PDB file of C-alpha atoms in Angstrom:
ATOM      1  CA  MET A  10     -10.014  -7.400 -17.982  1.00  0.00           C
ATOM      2  CA  ASN A  11     -11.684  -8.669 -14.828  1.00  0.00           C
ATOM      3  CA  ARG A  12      -8.917 -11.031 -13.739  1.00  0.00           C
ATOM      4  CA  LEU A  13      -6.274  -8.369 -14.183  1.00  0.00           C
ATOM      5  CA  ARG A  14      -8.399  -5.866 -12.284  1.00  0.00           C
ATOM      6  CA  GLY A  15      -8.943  -8.388  -9.542  1.00  0.00           C
ATOM      7  CA  ALA A  16      -5.202  -8.691  -9.116  1.00  0.00           C
ATOM      8  CA  ILE A  17      -4.338  -5.015  -9.209  1.00  0.00           C
ATOM      9  CA  GLU A  18      -7.429  -3.041  -8.305  1.00  0.00           C
ATOM     10  CA  TRP A  19      -5.715  -1.925  -5.110  1.00  0.00           C
ATOM     11  CA  PRO A  20      -1.976  -1.619  -5.738  1.00  0.00           C
ATOM     12  CA  ILE A  21      -1.726   0.145  -2.439  1.00  0.00           C
ATOM     13  CA  LEU A  22      -2.787  -3.063  -0.755  1.00  0.00           C
ATOM     14  CA  LEU A  23      -0.155  -5.026  -2.621  1.00  0.00           C
ATOM     15  CA  THR A  24       2.380  -2.528  -1.398  1.00  0.00           C
ATOM     16  CA  LEU A  25       1.024  -3.031   2.079  1.00  0.00           C
ATOM     17  CA  VAL A  26       1.546  -6.778   1.759  1.00  0.00           C
ATOM     18  CA  LEU A  27       5.124  -6.135   0.730  1.00  0.00           C
ATOM     19  CA  LEU A  28       5.607  -3.904   3.732  1.00  0.00           C
ATOM     20  CA  LEU A  29       4.291  -6.616   5.982  1.00  0.00           C
ATOM     21  CA  SER A  30       6.533  -9.280   4.500  1.00  0.00           C
ATOM     22  CA  MET A  31       9.707  -7.237   4.089  1.00  0.00           C
ATOM     23  CA  GLY A  32       9.809  -5.218   7.262  1.00  0.00           C
ATOM     24  CA  THR A  33       6.878  -4.509   9.518  1.00  0.00           C
ATOM     25  CA  TYR A  34       9.046  -2.287  11.635  1.00  0.00           C
ATOM     26  CA  GLN A  35      10.795  -5.062  13.442  1.00  0.00           C
ATOM     27  CA  ARG A  36      14.200  -6.626  13.008  1.00  0.00           C
ATOM     28  CA  ASN A  37      13.557 -10.297  13.733  1.00  0.00           C
ATOM     29  CA  SER A  38      12.244 -12.658  11.083  1.00  0.00           C
ATOM     30  CA  ILE A  39       9.354 -14.434  12.701  1.00  0.00           C
ATOM     31  CA  TRP A  40       8.244 -17.622  10.978  1.00  0.00           C
ATOM     32  CA  LYS A  41       5.559 -20.126  11.796  1.00  0.00           C
ATOM     33  CA  SER A  42       8.100 -22.466  13.437  1.00  0.00           C
ATOM     34  CA  ASP A  43       8.985 -19.690  15.898  1.00  0.00           C
ATOM     35  CA  LEU A  44       5.525 -19.429  17.428  1.00  0.00           C
ATOM     36  CA  GLU A  45       6.321 -21.844  20.246  1.00  0.00           C
ATOM     37  CA  LEU A  46       9.672 -20.157  20.799  1.00  0.00           C
ATOM     38  CA  TRP A  47       8.038 -16.793  21.464  1.00  0.00           C
ATOM     39  CA  LYS A  48       5.345 -18.372  23.601  1.00  0.00           C
ATOM     40  CA  ASP A  49       8.131 -19.811  25.731  1.00  0.00           C
ATOM     41  CA  CYS A  50       9.891 -16.433  25.845  1.00  0.00           C
ATOM     42  CA  VAL A  51       6.693 -14.787  27.075  1.00  0.00           C
ATOM     43  CA  LYS A  52       6.380 -17.391  29.821  1.00  0.00           C
ATOM     44  CA  LYS A  53       9.960 -16.742  30.924  1.00  0.00           C
ATOM     45  CA  ALA A  54       9.767 -12.947  30.652  1.00  0.00           C
ATOM     46  CA  PRO A  55       6.090 -11.949  30.945  1.00  0.00           C
ATOM     47  CA  ARG A  56       6.931  -8.390  32.006  1.00  0.00           C
ATOM     48  CA  LYS A  57       9.096  -7.559  28.992  1.00  0.00           C
ATOM     49  CA  GLU A  58       7.418  -5.962  25.998  1.00  0.00           C
ATOM     50  CA  ARG A  59       9.571  -7.388  23.232  1.00  0.00           C
ATOM     51  CA  PRO A  60       8.618 -11.076  23.667  1.00  0.00           C
ATOM     52  CA  HIS A  61       4.950 -10.068  23.585  1.00  0.00           C
ATOM     53  CA  HIS A  62       5.569  -7.972  20.494  1.00  0.00           C
ATOM     54  CA  ASN A  63       7.371 -10.804  18.717  1.00  0.00           C
ATOM     55  CA  LEU A  64       4.693 -13.293  19.702  1.00  0.00           C
ATOM     56  CA  GLY A  65       2.124 -10.873  18.322  1.00  0.00           C
ATOM     57  CA  PHE A  66       4.041 -10.693  15.071  1.00  0.00           C
ATOM     58  CA  ALA A  67       4.188 -14.497  14.894  1.00  0.00           C
ATOM     59  CA  TYR A  68       0.411 -14.615  15.299  1.00  0.00           C
ATOM     60  CA  TYR A  69       0.080 -11.903  12.662  1.00  0.00           C
ATOM     61  CA  GLU A  70       2.063 -13.991  10.185  1.00  0.00           C
ATOM     62  CA  LEU A  71      -0.429 -16.796  10.804  1.00  0.00           C
ATOM     63  CA  GLU A  72      -3.351 -14.369  10.299  1.00  0.00           C
ATOM     64  CA  GLN A  73      -4.549 -14.959  13.844  1.00  0.00           C
ATOM     65  CA  TRP A  74      -5.627 -11.358  14.242  1.00  0.00           C
ATOM     66  CA  ASP A  75      -7.202 -11.513  17.701  1.00  0.00           C
ATOM     67  CA  ASP A  76      -4.188 -13.266  19.204  1.00  0.00           C
ATOM     68  CA  ALA A  77      -1.862 -10.777  17.530  1.00  0.00           C
ATOM     69  CA  LYS A  78      -3.957  -7.886  18.839  1.00  0.00           C
ATOM     70  CA  ARG A  79      -3.812  -9.240  22.381  1.00  0.00           C
ATOM     71  CA  GLU A  80      -0.019  -9.511  22.354  1.00  0.00           C
ATOM     72  CA  PHE A  81       0.579  -6.092  20.797  1.00  0.00           C
ATOM     73  CA  GLU A  82      -1.759  -4.551  23.358  1.00  0.00           C
ATOM     74  CA  GLU A  83       0.120  -6.302  26.156  1.00  0.00           C
ATOM     75  CA  ALA A  84       3.421  -5.006  24.798  1.00  0.00           C
ATOM     76  CA  LEU A  85       1.936  -1.503  24.829  1.00  0.00           C
ATOM     77  CA  ARG A  86       0.608  -1.945  28.345  1.00  0.00           C
ATOM     78  CA  LEU A  87       4.157  -2.764  29.450  1.00  0.00           C
ATOM     79  CA  ASN A  88       5.662   0.052  27.388  1.00  0.00           C
ATOM     80  CA  PRO A  89       3.155   2.650  26.128  1.00  0.00           C
ATOM     81  CA  ARG A  90       5.869   4.275  24.012  1.00  0.00           C
ATOM     82  CA  TYR A  91       6.665   1.136  22.025  1.00  0.00           C
ATOM     83  CA  ALA A  92       6.123   2.475  18.497  1.00  0.00           C
ATOM     84  CA  LEU A  93       6.688  -0.924  16.881  1.00  0.00           C
ATOM     85  CA  SER A  94       3.704  -2.468  18.609  1.00  0.00           C
ATOM     86  CA  MET A  95       1.533   0.598  18.063  1.00  0.00           C
ATOM     87  CA  TYR A  96       2.189   0.444  14.320  1.00  0.00           C
ATOM     88  CA  ASN A  97       1.605  -3.297  14.100  1.00  0.00           C
ATOM     89  CA  LEU A  98      -1.579  -2.975  16.146  1.00  0.00           C
ATOM     90  CA  GLY A  99      -2.742  -0.580  13.452  1.00  0.00           C
ATOM     91  CA  LEU A 100      -2.060  -3.240  10.837  1.00  0.00           C
ATOM     92  CA  VAL A 101      -4.158  -5.722  12.801  1.00  0.00           C
ATOM     93  CA  TYR A 102      -7.072  -3.295  12.971  1.00  0.00           C
ATOM     94  CA  TYR A 103      -6.708  -2.658   9.239  1.00  0.00           C
ATOM     95  CA  LYS A 104      -6.853  -6.380   8.524  1.00  0.00           C
ATOM     96  CA  LYS A 105      -9.992  -6.619  10.660  1.00  0.00           C
ATOM     97  CA  GLY A 106     -11.591  -3.816   8.647  1.00  0.00           C
ATOM     98  CA  LEU A 107     -11.551  -1.363  11.563  1.00  0.00           C
ATOM     99  CA  LEU A 108     -10.263   1.685   9.710  1.00  0.00           C
ATOM    100  CA  GLU A 109     -10.876   4.281  12.425  1.00  0.00           C
ATOM    101  CA  GLU A 110      -8.936   2.213  14.957  1.00  0.00           C
ATOM    102  CA  ALA A 111      -6.151   1.640  12.435  1.00  0.00           C
ATOM    103  CA  ILE A 112      -5.942   5.372  11.716  1.00  0.00           C
ATOM    104  CA  ASP A 113      -5.742   6.126  15.433  1.00  0.00           C
ATOM    105  CA  CYS A 114      -2.874   3.650  15.888  1.00  0.00           C
ATOM    106  CA  TYR A 115      -0.924   4.973  12.904  1.00  0.00           C
ATOM    107  CA  LYS A 116      -1.253   8.524  14.218  1.00  0.00           C
ATOM    108  CA  LYS A 117       0.002   7.447  17.629  1.00  0.00           C
ATOM    109  CA  ALA A 118       2.883   5.541  16.029  1.00  0.00           C
ATOM    110  CA  ILE A 119       3.841   8.708  14.134  1.00  0.00           C
ATOM    111  CA  ASP A 120       3.831  10.686  17.378  1.00  0.00           C
ATOM    112  CA  LEU A 121       6.060   8.057  18.988  1.00  0.00           C
ATOM    113  CA  ASP A 122       8.461   7.734  16.053  1.00  0.00           C
ATOM    114  CA  PRO A 123       8.091  10.373  13.311  1.00  0.00           C
ATOM    115  CA  ALA A 124      11.090   8.925  11.463  1.00  0.00           C
ATOM    116  CA  PHE A 125       9.351   5.669  10.513  1.00  0.00           C
ATOM    117  CA  PRO A 126       7.881   6.191   7.011  1.00  0.00           C
ATOM    118  CA  GLU A 127       5.498   3.239   6.892  1.00  0.00           C
ATOM    119  CA  SER A 128       3.302   4.781   9.575  1.00  0.00           C
ATOM    120  CA  PHE A 129       2.646   7.744   7.274  1.00  0.00           C
ATOM    121  CA  TYR A 130       2.218   5.554   4.226  1.00  0.00           C
ATOM    122  CA  ASN A 131      -0.284   3.211   5.818  1.00  0.00           C
ATOM    123  CA  LEU A 132      -2.148   6.119   7.385  1.00  0.00           C
ATOM    124  CA  GLY A 133      -2.657   7.339   3.835  1.00  0.00           C
ATOM    125  CA  ILE A 134      -3.815   3.861   2.824  1.00  0.00           C
ATOM    126  CA  ALA A 135      -6.394   3.792   5.601  1.00  0.00           C
ATOM    127  CA  TYR A 136      -7.709   7.243   4.697  1.00  0.00           C
ATOM    128  CA  TYR A 137      -7.948   6.195   1.053  1.00  0.00           C
ATOM    129  CA  GLN A 138      -9.868   3.034   1.898  1.00  0.00           C
ATOM    130  CA  LYS A 139     -12.181   5.109   4.078  1.00  0.00           C
ATOM    131  CA  GLY A 140     -12.891   7.394   1.132  1.00  0.00           C
ATOM    132  CA  ALA A 141     -11.246  10.351   2.863  1.00  0.00           C
ATOM    133  CA  TYR A 142      -9.247  11.267  -0.224  1.00  0.00           C
ATOM    134  CA  GLY A 143      -8.374  14.792   0.873  1.00  0.00           C
ATOM    135  CA  GLU A 144      -6.847  13.508   4.097  1.00  0.00           C
ATOM    136  CA  ALA A 145      -4.998  10.810   2.159  1.00  0.00           C
ATOM    137  CA  ILE A 146      -3.544  13.437  -0.172  1.00  0.00           C
ATOM    138  CA  HIS A 147      -2.378  15.547   2.760  1.00  0.00           C
ATOM    139  CA  VAL A 148      -0.670  12.572   4.409  1.00  0.00           C
ATOM    140  CA  TYR A 149       0.946  11.368   1.182  1.00  0.00           C
ATOM    141  CA  ARG A 150       2.285  14.826   0.355  1.00  0.00           C
ATOM    142  CA  THR A 151       3.773  15.153   3.829  1.00  0.00           C
ATOM    143  CA  PHE A 152       5.243  11.679   3.523  1.00  0.00           C
ATOM    144  CA  LEU A 153       6.678  12.273   0.036  1.00  0.00           C
ATOM    145  CA  GLY A 154       8.212  15.535   1.187  1.00  0.00           C
ATOM    146  CA  ARG A 155      10.398  13.394   3.432  1.00  0.00           C
ATOM    147  CA  LYS A 156      10.871  10.374   1.180  1.00  0.00           C
ATOM    148  CA  PRO A 157      10.202  11.404  -2.429  1.00  0.00           C
ATOM    149  CA  ASP A 158      11.704   8.204  -3.846  1.00  0.00           C
ATOM    150  CA  TYR A 159       9.544   5.814  -1.805  1.00  0.00           C
ATOM    151  CA  GLU A 160       8.276   3.140  -4.175  1.00  0.00           C
ATOM    152  CA  GLY A 161       4.542   3.396  -4.720  1.00  0.00           C
ATOM    153  CA  GLY A 162       4.235   6.702  -2.898  1.00  0.00           C
ATOM    154  CA  HIS A 163       3.532   8.936  -5.887  1.00  0.00           C
ATOM    155  CA  SER A 164       1.243   6.309  -7.422  1.00  0.00           C
ATOM    156  CA  SER A 165      -0.794   6.217  -4.226  1.00  0.00           C
ATOM    157  CA  LEU A 166      -1.025  10.003  -4.266  1.00  0.00           C
ATOM    158  CA  GLY A 167      -2.096   9.830  -7.900  1.00  0.00           C
ATOM    159  CA  LEU A 168      -4.891   7.401  -7.088  1.00  0.00           C
ATOM    160  CA  ALA A 169      -6.231   9.758  -4.441  1.00  0.00           C
ATOM    161  CA  TYR A 170      -6.192  12.648  -6.919  1.00  0.00           C
ATOM    162  CA  LYS A 171      -7.831  10.384  -9.508  1.00  0.00           C
ATOM    163  CA  ALA A 172     -10.618   9.505  -7.072  1.00  0.00           C
ATOM    164  CA  LEU A 173     -11.358  13.242  -6.791  1.00  0.00           C
ATOM    165  CA  LYS A 174     -11.159  13.622 -10.595  1.00  0.00           C
ATOM    166  CA  GLN A 175      -8.212  15.977 -10.245  1.00  0.00           C
ATOM    167  CA  TRP A 176      -6.837  14.628 -13.484  1.00  0.00           C
ATOM    168  CA  ASN A 177      -3.816  16.868 -14.000  1.00  0.00           C
ATOM    169  CA  ASP A 178      -2.560  16.250 -10.478  1.00  0.00           C
ATOM    170  CA  ALA A 179      -3.115  12.520 -10.919  1.00  0.00           C
ATOM    171  CA  ILE A 180      -1.169  12.457 -14.189  1.00  0.00           C
ATOM    172  CA  GLN A 181       1.658  14.459 -12.658  1.00  0.00           C
ATOM    173  CA  SER A 182       1.844  12.104  -9.680  1.00  0.00           C
ATOM    174  CA  PHE A 183       2.020   8.993 -11.856  1.00  0.00           C
ATOM    175  CA  LYS A 184       4.720  10.617 -13.975  1.00  0.00           C
ATOM    176  CA  GLU A 185       6.704  11.494 -10.857  1.00  0.00           C
ATOM    177  CA  GLU A 186       6.480   7.855  -9.777  1.00  0.00           C
ATOM    178  CA  LEU A 187       7.947   6.887 -13.147  1.00  0.00           C
ATOM    179  CA  MET A 188      10.785   9.375 -12.715  1.00  0.00           C
ATOM    180  CA  TYR A 189      11.914   7.430  -9.666  1.00  0.00           C
ATOM    181  CA  HIS A 190      10.748   3.975 -10.781  1.00  0.00           C
ATOM    182  CA  PRO A 191      10.572   3.740 -14.592  1.00  0.00           C
ATOM    183  CA  ASP A 192       9.490   0.087 -14.501  1.00  0.00           C
ATOM    184  CA  SER A 193       6.536   0.630 -12.180  1.00  0.00           C
ATOM    185  CA  PHE A 194       3.722  -1.440 -13.660  1.00  0.00           C
ATOM    186  CA  TYR A 195       1.081   0.279 -11.549  1.00  0.00           C
ATOM    187  CA  ALA A 196       2.179   3.798 -12.456  1.00  0.00           C
ATOM    188  CA  HIS A 197       1.978   3.001 -16.181  1.00  0.00           C
ATOM    189  CA  LEU A 198      -1.336   1.185 -15.776  1.00  0.00           C
ATOM    190  CA  TYR A 199      -3.075   3.898 -13.788  1.00  0.00           C
ATOM    191  CA  LEU A 200      -1.646   6.602 -15.997  1.00  0.00           C
ATOM    192  CA  GLY A 201      -3.289   4.721 -18.856  1.00  0.00           C
ATOM    193  CA  ASP A 202      -6.540   4.497 -16.916  1.00  0.00           C
ATOM    194  CA  THR A 203      -6.481   8.247 -16.324  1.00  0.00           C
ATOM    195  CA  TYR A 204      -5.902   9.051 -19.988  1.00  0.00           C
ATOM    196  CA  LYS A 205      -8.661   6.609 -20.908  1.00  0.00           C
ATOM    197  CA  GLU A 206     -11.135   8.379 -18.615  1.00  0.00           C
ATOM    198  CA  LEU A 207     -10.142  11.626 -20.321  1.00  0.00           C
ATOM    199  CA  LYS A 208     -10.784   9.890 -23.687  1.00  0.00           C
ATOM    200  CA  ASP A 209      -7.179  10.458 -24.729  1.00  0.00           C
ATOM    201  CA  TYR A 210      -6.983   6.983 -26.217  1.00  0.00           C
ATOM    202  CA  PRO A 211      -3.584   7.228 -27.940  1.00  0.00           C
ATOM    203  CA  GLU A 212      -1.909   8.262 -24.676  1.00  0.00           C
ATOM    204  CA  ALA A 213      -3.837   5.590 -22.789  1.00  0.00           C
ATOM    205  CA  LEU A 214      -2.744   2.957 -25.283  1.00  0.00           C
ATOM    206  CA  ALA A 215       0.883   4.067 -25.073  1.00  0.00           C
ATOM    207  CA  SER A 216       0.794   3.822 -21.273  1.00  0.00           C
ATOM    208  CA  TYR A 217      -0.805   0.375 -21.334  1.00  0.00           C
ATOM    209  CA  LYS A 218       1.867  -0.857 -23.729  1.00  0.00           C
ATOM    210  CA  LYS A 219       4.559   0.416 -21.381  1.00  0.00           C
ATOM    211  CA  ALA A 220       2.814  -1.367 -18.519  1.00  0.00           C
ATOM    212  CA  LEU A 221       2.835  -4.589 -20.528  1.00  0.00           C
ATOM    213  CA  ALA A 222       6.582  -4.192 -21.125  1.00  0.00           C
ATOM    214  CA  CYS A 223       7.351  -3.940 -17.400  1.00  0.00           C
ATOM    215  CA  PRO A 224       9.340  -6.765 -15.774  1.00  0.00           C
ATOM    216  CA  SER A 225       6.434  -7.832 -13.563  1.00  0.00           C
ATOM    217  CA  VAL A 226       2.880  -7.935 -14.954  1.00  0.00           C
ATOM    218  CA  PRO A 227       0.073  -9.678 -13.001  1.00  0.00           C
ATOM    219  CA  ASP A 228      -1.787 -10.911 -16.096  1.00  0.00           C
ATOM    220  CA  PRO A 229       0.039 -10.090 -19.342  1.00  0.00           C
ATOM    221  CA  GLU A 230      -2.392 -12.039 -21.533  1.00  0.00           C
ATOM    222  CA  GLU A 231      -5.417 -10.130 -20.327  1.00  0.00           C
ATOM    223  CA  LEU A 232      -3.660  -6.780 -20.582  1.00  0.00           C
ATOM    224  CA  GLY A 233      -2.542  -7.746 -24.079  1.00  0.00           C
ATOM    225  CA  ARG A 234      -6.125  -8.512 -25.081  1.00  0.00           C
ATOM    226  CA  MET A 235      -7.271  -5.157 -23.753  1.00  0.00           C
ATOM    227  CA  ILE A 236      -4.566  -3.394 -25.757  1.00  0.00           C
ATOM    228  CA  SER A 237      -5.604  -5.261 -28.916  1.00  0.00           C
ATOM    229  CA  SER A 238      -9.222  -4.333 -28.308  1.00  0.00           C
ATOM    230  CA  MET A 239      -8.296  -0.677 -27.906  1.00  0.00           C
ATOM    231  CA  GLU A 240      -6.186  -0.709 -31.058  1.00  0.00           C
ATOM    232  CA  ASN A 241      -9.153  -2.044 -33.019  1.00  0.00           C
ATOM    233  CA  SER A 242     -11.716   0.302 -31.491  1.00  0.00           C
ATOM    234  CA  ARG A 243     -13.243   3.073 -33.562  1.00  0.00           C
ATOM    235  CA  ALA A 244     -12.661   5.667 -30.846  1.00  0.00           C
ATOM    236  CA  THR A 245      -8.915   5.019 -30.839  1.00  0.00           C
ATOM    237  CA  LYS A 246      -8.746   5.138 -34.628  1.00  0.00           C
ATOM    238  CA  ARG A 247     -10.632   8.454 -34.674  1.00  0.00           C
ATOM    239  CA  GLU A 248      -8.219   9.951 -32.150  1.00  0.00           C
ATOM    240  CA  ARG A 249      -5.235   8.826 -34.199  1.00  0.00           C
ATOM    241  CA  LYS A 250      -6.580  10.601 -37.272  1.00  0.00           C
ATOM    242  CA  LYS A 251      -6.772  13.967 -35.516  1.00  0.00           C
TER     243      LYS A 251
END
């Protein structure tokens, strides 16, 4: 199941990619063709933070992290309370693998605009990637208290519990994700993984089958082969006889 795992090992990261593409806390759609436009805007209005922010976002879309960082920092120099740039600067640091700096930016973005949920969510992501699972759990629980229906939120919390081997809490979190999003591939998959680690093979198999039936599956053939292998395994057959 290596290819499938390679695609979905970090569903939180996939969610992060979606956040970046669907709404990185800014209203304008910045495409590659707009790079020169925002460069021109910066030349015409060098003391306004928004052109620098938008130019930074254009660089971000092109994965030019250092250029994006420079423009977000300039936007913040012009307006230290510009939460949009603080959040996006955190994303740049995250992409560069600088987790402590990313965490610091997300915290500052939360202080500047507590109403923006992605700052909380990505703070949890950074803590999780750092291996600070307790901190991630605290952030996710705070976040979900405000937005309990946020897609991927309960699954992310479940993964943090799973990392600490808090199995019951992990199972409950994945099930809560499915209450809000019944077709969540990741929730079904990681619920199956949790049951499998607990050697509850029938429940694991049932969860994997539900994952395979979801509308969007990264590698249905590989997941199907894993299900077939489990169905034919002696351990699964023994559990079914109990």
